[in-house]
Tab-separated table of C-alpha atoms in Angstrom:
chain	number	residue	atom	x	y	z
A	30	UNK	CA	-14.089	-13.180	10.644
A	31	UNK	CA	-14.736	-12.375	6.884
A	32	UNK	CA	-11.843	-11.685	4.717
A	33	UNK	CA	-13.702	-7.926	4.452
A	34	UNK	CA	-13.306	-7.576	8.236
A	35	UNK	CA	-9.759	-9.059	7.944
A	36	UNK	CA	-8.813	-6.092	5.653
A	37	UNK	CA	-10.694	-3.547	7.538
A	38	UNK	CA	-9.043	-4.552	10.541
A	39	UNK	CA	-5.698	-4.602	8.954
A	40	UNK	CA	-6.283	-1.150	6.919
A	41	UNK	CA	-7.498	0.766	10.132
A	42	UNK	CA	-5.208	-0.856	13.303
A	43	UNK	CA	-2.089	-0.013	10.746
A	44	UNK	CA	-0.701	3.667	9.662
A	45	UNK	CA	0.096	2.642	6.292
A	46	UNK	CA	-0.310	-1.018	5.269
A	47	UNK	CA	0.817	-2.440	1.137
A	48	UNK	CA	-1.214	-4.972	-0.269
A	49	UNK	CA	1.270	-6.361	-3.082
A	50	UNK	CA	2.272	-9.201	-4.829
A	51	UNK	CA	5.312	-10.820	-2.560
A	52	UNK	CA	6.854	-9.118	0.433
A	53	UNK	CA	8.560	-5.777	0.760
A	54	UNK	CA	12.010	-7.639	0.633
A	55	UNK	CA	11.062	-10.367	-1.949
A	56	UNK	CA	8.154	-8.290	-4.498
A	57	UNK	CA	6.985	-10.640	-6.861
A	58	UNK	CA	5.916	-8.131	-9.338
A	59	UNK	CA	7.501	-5.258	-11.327
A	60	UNK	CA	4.344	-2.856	-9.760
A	61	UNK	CA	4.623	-3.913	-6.414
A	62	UNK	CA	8.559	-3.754	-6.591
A	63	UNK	CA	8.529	-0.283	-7.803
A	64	UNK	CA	5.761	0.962	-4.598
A	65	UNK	CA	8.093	-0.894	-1.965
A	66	UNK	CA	11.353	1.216	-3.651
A	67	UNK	CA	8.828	4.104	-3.313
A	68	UNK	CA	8.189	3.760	0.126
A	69	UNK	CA	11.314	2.632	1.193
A	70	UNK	CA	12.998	6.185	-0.766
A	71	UNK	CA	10.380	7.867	1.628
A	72	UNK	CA	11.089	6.550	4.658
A	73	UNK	CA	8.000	5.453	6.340
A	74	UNK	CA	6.996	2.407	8.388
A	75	UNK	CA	4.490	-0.054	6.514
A	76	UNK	CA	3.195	-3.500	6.557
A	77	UNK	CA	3.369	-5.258	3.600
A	78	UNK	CA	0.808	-7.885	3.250
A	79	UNK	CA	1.207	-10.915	0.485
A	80	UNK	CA	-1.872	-11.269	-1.486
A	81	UNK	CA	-0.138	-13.823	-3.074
A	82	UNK	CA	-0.291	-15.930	-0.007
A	83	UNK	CA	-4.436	-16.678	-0.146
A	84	UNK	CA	-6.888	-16.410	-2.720
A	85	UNK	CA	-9.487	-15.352	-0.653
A	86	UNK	CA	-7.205	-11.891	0.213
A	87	UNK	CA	-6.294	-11.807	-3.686
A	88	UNK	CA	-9.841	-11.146	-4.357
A	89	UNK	CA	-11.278	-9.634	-1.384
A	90	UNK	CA	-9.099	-6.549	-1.499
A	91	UNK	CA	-9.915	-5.793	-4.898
A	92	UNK	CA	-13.460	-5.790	-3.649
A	93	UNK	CA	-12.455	-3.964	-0.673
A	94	UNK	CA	-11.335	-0.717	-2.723
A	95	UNK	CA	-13.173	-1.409	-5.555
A	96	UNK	CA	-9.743	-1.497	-7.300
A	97	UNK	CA	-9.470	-4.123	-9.758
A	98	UNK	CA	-5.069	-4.117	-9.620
A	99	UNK	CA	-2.387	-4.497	-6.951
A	100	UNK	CA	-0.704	-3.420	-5.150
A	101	UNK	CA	-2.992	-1.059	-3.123
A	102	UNK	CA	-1.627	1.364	-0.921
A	103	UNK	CA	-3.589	2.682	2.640
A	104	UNK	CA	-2.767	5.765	4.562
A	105	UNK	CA	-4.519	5.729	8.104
A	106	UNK	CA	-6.832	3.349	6.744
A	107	UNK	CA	-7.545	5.521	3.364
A	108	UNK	CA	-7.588	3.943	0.301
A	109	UNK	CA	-4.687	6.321	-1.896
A	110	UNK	CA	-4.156	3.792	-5.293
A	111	UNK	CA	-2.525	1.445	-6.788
A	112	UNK	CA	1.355	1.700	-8.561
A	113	UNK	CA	0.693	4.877	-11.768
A	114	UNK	CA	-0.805	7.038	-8.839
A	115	UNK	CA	1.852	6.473	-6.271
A	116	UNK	CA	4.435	6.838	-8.556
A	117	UNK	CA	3.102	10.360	-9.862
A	118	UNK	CA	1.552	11.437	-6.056
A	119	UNK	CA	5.567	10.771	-4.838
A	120	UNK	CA	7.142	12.317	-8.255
A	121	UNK	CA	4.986	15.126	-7.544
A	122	UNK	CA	5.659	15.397	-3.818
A	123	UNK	CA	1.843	14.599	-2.565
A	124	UNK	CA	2.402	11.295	-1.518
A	125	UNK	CA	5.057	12.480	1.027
A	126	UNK	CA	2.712	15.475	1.947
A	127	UNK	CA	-0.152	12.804	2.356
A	128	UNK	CA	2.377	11.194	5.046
A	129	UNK	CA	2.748	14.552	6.889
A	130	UNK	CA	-0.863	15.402	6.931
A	131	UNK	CA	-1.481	12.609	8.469
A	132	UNK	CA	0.831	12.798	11.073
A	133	UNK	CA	3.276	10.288	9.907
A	134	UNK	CA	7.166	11.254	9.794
A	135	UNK	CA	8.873	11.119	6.239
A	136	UNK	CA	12.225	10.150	6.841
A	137	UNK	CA	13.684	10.971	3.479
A	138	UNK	CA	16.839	12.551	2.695
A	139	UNK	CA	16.619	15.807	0.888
């Protein structure tokens, strides 16, 4: 399997899936740190996947999304961005509408 498949697979057979630097309880960047605090303040359930961990991944989801920074973020295997447009979709209240229109609960505290 091709790193492109790998991703594909991991982006569609997951609801919402993080492709960061470190691990959602260990971020090894100030970007991916502040999407993990993001989602976490939200509520949902999400894989967090080290790109850190293989250089193959590193690159391949940068080709995936044609996204040249990480972390990426994927909604029901939708491509939504990387850390400026999460922060201002979830200051703005879209990224937690993006959840619900999707069918996926928010469980934040109002």
């Amino acid at each position: 399997m091709s790193i492109q498949d790998w991703i594909k697979n991991e982006v569609e057979t997951n609801d919402v899936v993080l492709f960061m630097k470190g691990t959602p309880n260990f971020p090894q960047c100030g970007f991916s740190g502040q999407v993990v605090q993001i989602l976490d303040y939200v509520g949902v359930p999400y894989k967090g996947i080290n790109v850190l961990e293989d250089a193959d991944l590193r690159q391949g989801i940068k080709e995936f999304a044609s996204w040249p920074t990480i972390p990426q973020l994927y909604i029901k295997g939708e491509f939504v961005g990387g850390c400026d447009i999460i922060r201002e979709m979830f200051q703005n209240q879209e990224l937690q509408a993006a959840f619900t229109e999707k069918g996926i609960e928010v469980q934040q505290s109002a």
